[in-house]
Tab-separated table of C-alpha atoms in Angstrom:
chain	number	residue	atom	x	y	z
A	1	UNK	CA	56.136	113.613	112.929
A	2	UNK	CA	59.772	111.208	113.023
A	3	UNK	CA	62.668	113.235	114.482
A	4	UNK	CA	64.778	114.025	111.307
A	5	UNK	CA	67.596	114.986	113.319
A	6	UNK	CA	70.567	112.603	113.660
A	7	UNK	CA	72.438	112.348	117.273
A	8	UNK	CA	76.107	113.618	117.741
A	9	UNK	CA	78.366	112.876	120.410
A	10	UNK	CA	79.300	115.633	122.425
A	11	UNK	CA	83.201	116.414	123.530
A	12	UNK	CA	82.838	114.071	126.698
A	13	UNK	CA	81.317	111.504	124.847
A	14	UNK	CA	84.111	111.547	122.286
A	15	UNK	CA	86.911	111.846	124.808
A	16	UNK	CA	85.333	108.543	126.608
A	17	UNK	CA	84.892	106.684	123.134
A	18	UNK	CA	88.891	107.444	122.554
A	19	UNK	CA	90.075	106.438	125.912
A	20	UNK	CA	88.434	103.302	125.253
A	21	UNK	CA	89.428	102.686	121.979
A	22	UNK	CA	93.301	103.388	123.306
A	23	UNK	CA	93.054	101.111	126.007
A	24	UNK	CA	91.589	98.290	124.084
A	25	UNK	CA	94.153	99.089	121.288
A	26	UNK	CA	97.112	99.351	124.135
A	27	UNK	CA	95.830	96.032	125.497
A	28	UNK	CA	95.531	94.052	122.414
A	29	UNK	CA	99.460	95.593	121.155
A	30	UNK	CA	100.314	94.625	124.822
A	31	UNK	CA	99.416	91.031	124.454
A	32	UNK	CA	100.590	90.751	120.446
A	33	UNK	CA	103.671	91.783	120.599
A	34	UNK	CA	105.231	91.402	124.174
A	35	UNK	CA	104.355	87.636	123.919
A	36	UNK	CA	107.452	85.445	123.505
A	37	UNK	CA	106.891	83.914	119.890
A	38	UNK	CA	107.339	81.163	119.313
A	39	UNK	CA	105.845	79.906	122.745
A	40	UNK	CA	108.363	77.199	123.489
A	41	UNK	CA	107.831	74.729	126.244
A	42	UNK	CA	110.760	75.046	128.755
A	43	UNK	CA	110.661	71.387	129.228
A	44	UNK	CA	112.798	68.451	126.659
A	45	UNK	CA	116.215	66.562	126.829
A	46	UNK	CA	118.933	65.412	124.526
A	47	UNK	CA	116.809	62.777	122.642
A	48	UNK	CA	114.432	65.115	121.013
A	49	UNK	CA	114.868	66.708	117.702
A	50	UNK	CA	113.090	70.502	117.154
A	51	UNK	CA	111.769	70.884	113.442
A	52	UNK	CA	110.697	74.237	112.693
A	53	UNK	CA	109.904	75.129	109.044
A	54	UNK	CA	110.472	77.637	106.713
A	55	UNK	CA	108.341	78.355	103.362
A	56	UNK	CA	109.159	81.893	102.524
A	57	UNK	CA	111.302	84.713	101.475
A	58	UNK	CA	113.941	85.240	104.324
A	59	UNK	CA	112.934	88.294	106.133
A	60	UNK	CA	113.665	89.724	109.396
A	61	UNK	CA	110.708	87.843	110.655
A	62	UNK	CA	112.335	84.352	109.414
A	63	UNK	CA	115.702	85.598	111.148
A	64	UNK	CA	113.783	86.159	114.519
A	65	UNK	CA	112.110	82.957	114.185
A	66	UNK	CA	114.989	80.546	113.029
A	67	UNK	CA	117.581	82.854	116.078
A	68	UNK	CA	114.654	81.594	118.963
A	69	UNK	CA	114.311	78.256	117.115
A	70	UNK	CA	118.013	77.659	117.795
A	71	UNK	CA	118.033	79.192	121.218
A	72	UNK	CA	115.026	76.953	122.357
A	73	UNK	CA	117.074	73.839	121.007
A	74	UNK	CA	120.101	74.949	123.149
A	75	UNK	CA	117.660	75.638	126.258
A	76	UNK	CA	115.821	72.364	126.178
A	77	UNK	CA	119.392	70.444	125.304
A	78	UNK	CA	118.033	69.077	121.847
A	79	UNK	CA	119.752	66.427	120.177
A	80	UNK	CA	120.053	68.845	117.008
A	81	UNK	CA	117.546	71.390	115.552
A	82	UNK	CA	116.206	70.724	111.892
A	83	UNK	CA	115.124	73.672	109.434
A	84	UNK	CA	112.676	72.582	106.989
A	85	UNK	CA	113.533	75.182	103.935
A	86	UNK	CA	111.550	76.410	100.880
A	87	UNK	CA	112.533	79.958	99.935
A	88	UNK	CA	113.181	81.680	96.429
A	89	UNK	CA	115.937	84.046	98.465
A	90	UNK	CA	115.429	86.884	100.920
A	91	UNK	CA	117.276	89.856	102.384
A	92	UNK	CA	120.710	90.204	102.784
A	93	UNK	CA	121.008	91.529	106.684
A	94	UNK	CA	118.267	88.722	107.489
A	95	UNK	CA	120.570	85.868	105.716
A	96	UNK	CA	123.597	87.251	107.654
A	97	UNK	CA	121.773	87.292	110.547
A	98	UNK	CA	120.704	83.627	110.373
A	99	UNK	CA	123.808	82.665	109.253
A	100	UNK	CA	125.754	84.465	112.060
A	101	UNK	CA	123.481	82.632	114.510
A	102	UNK	CA	123.939	79.224	112.658
A	103	UNK	CA	127.898	79.434	112.939
A	104	UNK	CA	127.564	80.166	116.481
A	105	UNK	CA	124.971	77.212	117.924
A	106	UNK	CA	125.892	74.818	119.772
A	107	UNK	CA	123.539	72.623	118.798
A	108	UNK	CA	123.758	70.830	115.636
A	109	UNK	CA	121.750	72.634	112.863
A	110	UNK	CA	120.472	70.738	110.195
A	111	UNK	CA	118.954	71.861	106.881
A	112	UNK	CA	116.896	69.946	104.871
A	113	UNK	CA	115.359	71.211	101.313
A	114	UNK	CA	112.150	70.120	101.248
A	115	UNK	CA	109.423	68.687	100.582
A	116	UNK	CA	109.447	67.679	96.803
A	117	UNK	CA	109.359	70.442	94.596
A	118	UNK	CA	110.927	72.855	96.929
A	119	UNK	CA	113.813	74.946	96.458
A	120	UNK	CA	116.644	76.751	98.444
A	121	UNK	CA	117.709	79.547	95.846
A	122	UNK	CA	119.735	83.087	96.697
A	123	UNK	CA	119.937	83.535	100.436
A	124	UNK	CA	118.367	80.158	100.671
A	125	UNK	CA	121.672	78.591	99.062
A	126	UNK	CA	124.126	80.481	101.721
A	127	UNK	CA	121.810	79.291	104.497
A	128	UNK	CA	121.680	75.501	102.905
A	129	UNK	CA	125.634	75.820	103.296
A	130	UNK	CA	126.107	76.965	106.932
A	131	UNK	CA	124.293	74.040	108.388
A	132	UNK	CA	126.336	71.242	110.039
A	133	UNK	CA	124.524	68.666	107.960
A	134	UNK	CA	122.417	69.551	104.832
A	135	UNK	CA	119.959	67.725	102.968
A	136	UNK	CA	117.883	67.579	100.231
A	137	UNK	CA	114.224	66.087	99.237
A	138	UNK	CA	114.316	64.415	96.120
A	139	UNK	CA	112.783	66.734	93.344
A	140	UNK	CA	114.390	69.598	94.909
A	141	UNK	CA	117.094	72.452	93.422
A	142	UNK	CA	119.372	74.989	94.695
A	143	UNK	CA	121.644	77.635	93.622
A	144	UNK	CA	120.848	81.190	91.750
A	145	UNK	CA	122.754	83.183	94.475
A	146	UNK	CA	123.762	86.219	92.539
A	147	UNK	CA	123.203	89.421	94.461
A	148	UNK	CA	120.515	91.517	93.298
A	149	UNK	CA	119.951	95.471	94.052
A	150	UNK	CA	116.267	95.973	96.457
A	151	UNK	CA	115.155	99.433	97.293
A	152	UNK	CA	118.677	101.038	95.847
A	153	UNK	CA	117.641	101.540	91.919
A	154	UNK	CA	119.891	99.815	88.983
A	155	UNK	CA	123.579	99.444	91.047
A	156	UNK	CA	126.553	100.851	88.295
A	157	UNK	CA	129.059	98.377	87.624
A	158	UNK	CA	131.460	99.164	89.927
A	159	UNK	CA	129.253	98.649	92.856
A	160	UNK	CA	127.758	95.668	91.247
A	161	UNK	CA	131.138	94.149	91.138
A	162	UNK	CA	131.985	95.219	94.962
A	163	UNK	CA	128.649	93.006	95.878
A	164	UNK	CA	129.482	90.358	94.014
A	165	UNK	CA	132.750	90.035	95.112
A	166	UNK	CA	131.769	90.306	98.856
A	167	UNK	CA	129.320	87.813	98.240
A	168	UNK	CA	131.402	85.264	96.571
A	169	UNK	CA	133.529	85.730	99.586
A	170	UNK	CA	131.490	85.180	102.333
A	171	UNK	CA	129.940	82.186	100.597
A	172	UNK	CA	132.908	80.561	99.685
A	173	UNK	CA	134.163	80.985	103.428
A	174	UNK	CA	131.065	79.431	104.624
A	175	UNK	CA	131.619	76.356	102.086
A	176	UNK	CA	135.123	76.119	103.288
A	177	UNK	CA	134.116	76.356	107.232
A	178	UNK	CA	132.005	73.506	106.200
A	179	UNK	CA	134.041	71.381	104.159
A	180	UNK	CA	131.701	71.848	101.216
A	181	UNK	CA	132.104	72.721	97.325
A	182	UNK	CA	133.741	75.951	97.642
A	183	UNK	CA	134.056	76.705	94.006
A	184	UNK	CA	130.651	75.873	92.789
A	185	UNK	CA	129.213	78.210	95.927
A	186	UNK	CA	131.310	80.771	94.002
A	187	UNK	CA	129.816	80.269	90.782
A	188	UNK	CA	126.397	80.231	92.589
A	189	UNK	CA	126.798	83.619	93.281
A	190	UNK	CA	128.762	84.856	90.207
A	191	UNK	CA	127.101	83.048	87.796
A	192	UNK	CA	123.920	82.150	89.158
A	193	UNK	CA	124.267	77.945	88.367
A	194	UNK	CA	121.694	76.136	89.962
A	195	UNK	CA	122.103	72.368	90.818
A	196	UNK	CA	119.294	69.489	91.448
A	197	UNK	CA	119.507	67.305	94.306
A	198	UNK	CA	121.633	64.495	93.105
A	199	UNK	CA	124.246	66.911	91.265
A	200	UNK	CA	124.382	68.338	94.750
A	201	UNK	CA	125.398	65.030	96.392
A	202	UNK	CA	127.806	64.392	93.611
A	203	UNK	CA	129.090	67.544	93.649
A	204	UNK	CA	129.599	67.265	97.292
A	205	UNK	CA	127.501	70.618	98.042
A	206	UNK	CA	125.201	68.995	100.448
A	207	UNK	CA	125.665	65.921	102.413
A	208	UNK	CA	122.559	63.229	101.038
A	209	UNK	CA	119.203	63.254	99.722
A	210	UNK	CA	116.714	61.612	101.933
A	211	UNK	CA	113.070	60.654	100.854
A	212	UNK	CA	111.543	62.172	104.389
A	213	UNK	CA	112.167	63.653	107.600
A	214	UNK	CA	112.388	59.620	109.196
A	215	UNK	CA	114.533	58.602	106.216
A	216	UNK	CA	117.118	61.847	107.287
A	217	UNK	CA	117.157	61.109	110.720
A	218	UNK	CA	118.400	57.354	110.025
A	219	UNK	CA	120.687	58.603	107.742
A	220	UNK	CA	122.558	60.855	109.776
A	221	UNK	CA	122.665	58.560	113.116
A	222	UNK	CA	126.115	58.430	114.509
A	223	UNK	CA	127.446	61.321	112.003
A	224	UNK	CA	130.266	63.419	113.756
A	225	UNK	CA	129.921	67.324	113.173
A	226	UNK	CA	131.491	70.134	114.623
A	227	UNK	CA	129.750	72.748	116.388
A	228	UNK	CA	130.799	76.216	117.830
A	229	UNK	CA	132.396	74.607	120.743
A	230	UNK	CA	132.862	71.383	120.683
A	231	UNK	CA	132.424	67.963	118.441
A	232	UNK	CA	129.460	66.079	118.767
A	233	UNK	CA	127.942	62.955	117.247
A	234	UNK	CA	124.535	62.683	116.460
A	235	UNK	CA	122.404	60.580	117.696
A	236	UNK	CA	118.638	60.948	116.294
A	237	UNK	CA	117.640	57.976	114.587
A	238	UNK	CA	115.132	56.995	117.543
A	239	UNK	CA	114.467	61.419	118.949
A	240	UNK	CA	111.375	62.415	119.374
A	241	UNK	CA	110.463	64.861	116.925
A	242	UNK	CA	108.689	67.924	118.434
A	243	UNK	CA	107.938	70.543	115.551
A	244	UNK	CA	107.767	74.132	116.484
A	245	UNK	CA	105.679	76.146	114.309
A	246	UNK	CA	105.644	80.045	114.376
A	247	UNK	CA	103.764	81.800	117.456
A	248	UNK	CA	101.193	84.015	116.869
A	249	UNK	CA	103.067	87.483	116.810
A	250	UNK	CA	105.524	86.156	114.061
A	251	UNK	CA	102.838	84.783	112.085
A	252	UNK	CA	100.972	88.018	112.224
A	253	UNK	CA	104.205	90.276	111.472
A	254	UNK	CA	105.025	87.701	108.500
A	255	UNK	CA	102.104	88.330	107.064
A	256	UNK	CA	101.846	92.257	107.109
A	257	UNK	CA	105.320	92.193	105.863
A	258	UNK	CA	104.199	90.735	102.682
A	259	UNK	CA	104.510	93.247	99.754
A	260	UNK	CA	100.864	92.756	98.645
A	261	UNK	CA	99.640	93.187	102.738
A	262	UNK	CA	101.521	96.433	103.563
A	263	UNK	CA	100.173	97.980	99.870
A	264	UNK	CA	96.633	97.081	101.075
A	265	UNK	CA	97.066	97.905	105.019
A	266	UNK	CA	98.481	101.605	103.470
A	267	UNK	CA	95.569	102.199	101.207
A	268	UNK	CA	93.257	101.282	104.299
A	269	UNK	CA	94.992	103.535	106.422
A	270	UNK	CA	94.337	106.494	103.725
A	271	UNK	CA	90.921	105.494	103.224
A	272	UNK	CA	90.234	105.780	106.806
A	273	UNK	CA	92.201	109.101	107.061
A	274	UNK	CA	90.142	110.485	104.280
A	275	UNK	CA	86.590	109.369	106.314
A	276	UNK	CA	87.791	111.144	109.487
A	277	UNK	CA	88.665	114.274	107.502
A	278	UNK	CA	85.511	114.329	105.522
A	279	UNK	CA	83.305	113.569	108.413
A	280	UNK	CA	84.845	114.993	111.582
A	281	UNK	CA	83.592	113.220	114.757
A	282	UNK	CA	83.300	109.763	113.229
A	283	UNK	CA	85.905	108.526	115.082
A	284	UNK	CA	86.186	105.248	114.198
A	285	UNK	CA	87.466	105.770	110.745
A	286	UNK	CA	90.496	107.591	112.073
A	287	UNK	CA	91.387	105.449	114.229
A	288	UNK	CA	91.354	102.266	112.252
A	289	UNK	CA	93.493	104.312	109.693
A	290	UNK	CA	95.806	105.373	112.187
A	291	UNK	CA	96.455	101.433	112.773
A	292	UNK	CA	96.636	100.386	109.509
A	293	UNK	CA	99.271	102.791	108.519
A	294	UNK	CA	101.399	102.412	111.588
A	295	UNK	CA	101.231	98.523	110.502
A	296	UNK	CA	101.890	99.650	106.630
A	297	UNK	CA	105.206	101.394	107.452
A	298	UNK	CA	106.412	98.774	110.084
A	299	UNK	CA	106.062	96.409	106.957
A	300	UNK	CA	107.714	99.002	104.922
A	301	UNK	CA	110.829	99.026	106.929
A	302	UNK	CA	111.618	95.021	105.791
A	303	UNK	CA	110.943	96.372	101.832
A	304	UNK	CA	112.443	97.866	99.419
A	305	UNK	CA	110.517	100.929	99.419
A	306	UNK	CA	110.573	103.668	96.664
A	307	UNK	CA	109.745	106.643	98.394
A	308	UNK	CA	108.817	108.613	94.810
A	309	UNK	CA	106.321	105.590	94.662
A	310	UNK	CA	104.694	106.161	98.185
A	311	UNK	CA	104.364	109.786	97.263
A	312	UNK	CA	102.908	109.678	94.061
A	313	UNK	CA	100.229	107.332	95.952
A	314	UNK	CA	99.788	110.274	98.744
A	315	UNK	CA	99.490	113.009	95.715
A	316	UNK	CA	96.748	110.887	94.539
A	317	UNK	CA	94.894	110.710	97.974
A	318	UNK	CA	95.302	114.678	97.926
A	319	UNK	CA	93.937	114.883	94.552
A	320	UNK	CA	91.167	112.823	95.254
A	321	UNK	CA	90.417	115.319	98.557
A	322	UNK	CA	90.844	118.024	96.103
A	323	UNK	CA	88.182	117.117	93.992
A	324	UNK	CA	85.607	116.935	96.782
A	325	UNK	CA	86.524	120.609	97.836
A	326	UNK	CA	87.111	121.689	94.385
A	327	UNK	CA	84.517	121.487	90.965
A	328	UNK	CA	87.399	120.278	88.551
A	329	UNK	CA	85.061	117.942	86.263
A	330	UNK	CA	87.193	115.250	86.719
A	331	UNK	CA	90.244	116.632	86.049
A	332	UNK	CA	91.825	116.045	89.429
A	333	UNK	CA	89.799	112.643	89.807
A	334	UNK	CA	91.775	111.478	86.518
A	335	UNK	CA	95.384	112.800	87.933
A	336	UNK	CA	94.688	110.666	91.277
A	337	UNK	CA	94.037	107.792	89.293
A	338	UNK	CA	97.075	108.119	87.232
A	339	UNK	CA	99.159	108.980	90.095
A	340	UNK	CA	98.226	106.254	91.918
A	341	UNK	CA	98.433	103.596	89.346
A	342	UNK	CA	102.196	104.813	88.803
A	343	UNK	CA	102.920	104.937	92.811
A	344	UNK	CA	101.337	101.573	93.304
A	345	UNK	CA	103.526	99.891	90.525
A	346	UNK	CA	106.832	102.312	91.699
A	347	UNK	CA	106.189	101.626	95.380
A	348	UNK	CA	108.431	98.199	95.856
A	349	UNK	CA	111.594	98.754	93.975
A	350	UNK	CA	112.707	95.146	93.394
A	351	UNK	CA	113.941	93.728	90.489
A	352	UNK	CA	112.378	91.625	87.954
A	353	UNK	CA	113.989	88.430	88.873
A	354	UNK	CA	112.648	88.945	92.345
A	355	UNK	CA	108.647	88.658	91.622
A	356	UNK	CA	108.411	87.832	95.278
A	357	UNK	CA	109.303	91.462	96.761
A	358	UNK	CA	107.044	92.886	94.304
A	359	UNK	CA	103.342	94.079	94.843
A	360	UNK	CA	101.104	91.901	92.428
A	361	UNK	CA	99.093	93.844	89.318
A	362	UNK	CA	96.597	91.302	90.744
A	363	UNK	CA	96.284	93.458	93.850
A	364	UNK	CA	97.051	96.863	92.121
A	365	UNK	CA	94.111	96.752	89.267
A	366	UNK	CA	91.179	95.947	91.324
A	367	UNK	CA	92.413	98.354	94.278
A	368	UNK	CA	92.860	101.409	91.838
A	369	UNK	CA	89.326	100.428	90.453
A	370	UNK	CA	87.698	99.997	93.760
A	371	UNK	CA	88.922	103.702	94.723
A	372	UNK	CA	87.856	105.052	91.119
A	373	UNK	CA	84.422	103.437	91.911
A	374	UNK	CA	84.491	104.604	95.462
A	375	UNK	CA	85.996	108.728	94.417
A	376	UNK	CA	83.387	108.766	91.846
A	377	UNK	CA	80.533	107.884	94.160
A	378	UNK	CA	81.985	110.141	96.617
A	379	UNK	CA	82.165	113.128	94.445
A	380	UNK	CA	78.881	112.598	92.753
A	381	UNK	CA	77.098	112.761	96.626
A	382	UNK	CA	79.625	116.172	97.383
A	383	UNK	CA	78.441	117.689	94.666
A	384	UNK	CA	74.755	116.895	94.585
A	385	UNK	CA	74.837	117.955	98.734
A	386	UNK	CA	76.431	120.820	97.758
A	387	UNK	CA	73.499	121.690	94.710
A	388	UNK	CA	70.766	120.983	97.003
A	389	UNK	CA	72.664	123.646	100.022
A	390	UNK	CA	73.133	126.016	97.591
A	391	UNK	CA	69.684	125.988	96.501
A	392	UNK	CA	68.225	126.533	99.985
A	393	UNK	CA	67.673	130.086	100.298
A	394	UNK	CA	66.177	132.302	103.223
A	395	UNK	CA	62.586	130.471	102.633
A	396	UNK	CA	64.246	127.096	102.800
A	397	UNK	CA	64.918	127.149	106.911
A	398	UNK	CA	62.301	129.529	107.766
A	399	UNK	CA	59.729	127.582	109.527
A	400	UNK	CA	61.540	124.652	109.990
A	401	UNK	CA	61.574	122.917	113.515
A	402	UNK	CA	65.523	122.928	115.495
A	403	UNK	CA	67.003	121.069	118.493
A	404	UNK	CA	69.141	123.864	120.977
A	405	UNK	CA	72.476	122.456	121.223
A	406	UNK	CA	74.014	125.151	123.101
A	407	UNK	CA	72.113	127.559	125.245
A	408	UNK	CA	70.462	130.761	123.497
A	409	UNK	CA	71.615	133.375	125.439
A	410	UNK	CA	70.797	135.195	123.321
A	411	UNK	CA	73.313	133.342	120.614
A	412	UNK	CA	74.103	129.808	120.847
A	413	UNK	CA	74.070	126.636	118.465
A	414	UNK	CA	70.774	124.807	117.158
A	415	UNK	CA	70.818	121.510	114.960
A	416	UNK	CA	67.976	122.286	112.037
A	417	UNK	CA	67.893	120.018	108.849
A	418	UNK	CA	70.621	117.582	109.876
A	419	UNK	CA	73.086	120.555	110.436
A	420	UNK	CA	74.574	122.776	112.953
A	421	UNK	CA	73.648	126.650	112.363
A	422	UNK	CA	74.301	129.231	114.693
A	423	UNK	CA	71.195	130.935	116.195
A	424	UNK	CA	69.747	133.645	118.228
A	425	UNK	CA	66.914	134.180	120.582
A	426	UNK	CA	64.982	137.210	121.861
A	427	UNK	CA	64.477	135.089	124.795
A	428	UNK	CA	67.034	132.568	127.027
A	429	UNK	CA	66.307	128.858	125.619
A	430	UNK	CA	68.089	126.067	127.121
A	431	UNK	CA	69.731	123.012	125.870
A	432	UNK	CA	67.112	120.163	124.352
A	433	UNK	CA	64.667	122.645	123.749
A	434	UNK	CA	63.162	123.051	120.769
A	435	UNK	CA	62.818	126.211	118.561
A	436	UNK	CA	61.007	127.427	115.345
A	437	UNK	CA	63.740	129.485	112.861
A	438	UNK	CA	61.697	132.758	112.015
A	439	UNK	CA	64.357	134.951	109.810
A	440	UNK	CA	67.934	134.149	108.314
A	441	UNK	CA	70.775	136.714	108.481
A	442	UNK	CA	73.793	135.522	106.596
A	443	UNK	CA	74.427	132.409	107.846
A	444	UNK	CA	72.749	133.144	111.035
A	445	UNK	CA	69.360	132.107	111.966
A	446	UNK	CA	66.567	133.591	114.412
A	447	UNK	CA	64.186	131.476	116.133
A	448	UNK	CA	61.706	131.499	119.025
A	449	UNK	CA	60.536	128.898	121.082
A	450	UNK	CA	58.669	126.011	119.441
């Protein structure tokens, strides 16, 4: 007869597994978060041009990437740093951090809106105007820099006016410092105007249009710029171009701060905790869920999170858990589905004209559908198990064979029918020995040696 009993880990085994998981997690986190990123080589000369590429929203990760690029260019005494820019905009705090770094740079910073089809919108306008040299590729555009509220709901008229005036004054000061069209810059904030690359050159918003990076470096060779401490003449026509991509750490952080990814991590985290709570001792779901939740909450600090939406999602998980314990004939599940849909839509508080900061419906709908399917199956299996257990009367266990888990002297625990039961024996029985159930007294069974 095959052994029907599942192996259960003892306390020491569980502790050992948790310790190893903790050590592995700590080592991985140390490598990921303590390693310098991006990893730049320490050698270089003033005949090199460093190129970094920003092709996403402006976030704290972007600010760190550009800041490290400027520091690296200074350390290597590069002739210039080129930022290839394609962005729909981003967070005001991250944008200002980048601009402060650019204005204080001793290395000339060149912003090149490229490739064809790229744009420098919203925060990208501020960054482009702050460059020592601003250029655009054919088929690009820039503009629409009106500030919007993220994570604070709709601003009233007075607050909106204050924010707009602050942004207008800031962009005008940047444009005047670089000798660019300050009137257009202010209109980009107040009226959300945009221009093509040819119009930008004609209106003295940017310096030139260049087909590619090689053409750009040749066109600006010999141009004089004013850095934070001195005047410099660019000598970049024959410079060695060295591209420096994001390091592993920044790429990882950039991925998880995507609203869709952060949302999925949060849901996976809740799933992990649900599995751990419903099957205590499984260990892995709890560890996995905890890691996912921590990563999700890290991402949320860089996103305009609506905490009402977050609480609705938490409520949905609680309702799903309650459905397992309380037979509500689907009422709790329906309430959980509605709560989860509303919470998912509300989670990221971004206005309609900032789609890159919202969770896609293409992610929300499948996630909710999978959650509903999972809990329908889970609830069904749970109800079935409860019915089977309810139908197990005194005769259901009597005569079955079990294994002693804690010494019976005279009381202890045995494993029978895949479950742990309190047991009483008239004679001492050691751990691991087999016993036969002879009677039941409530939730306690009486046994004898097999």
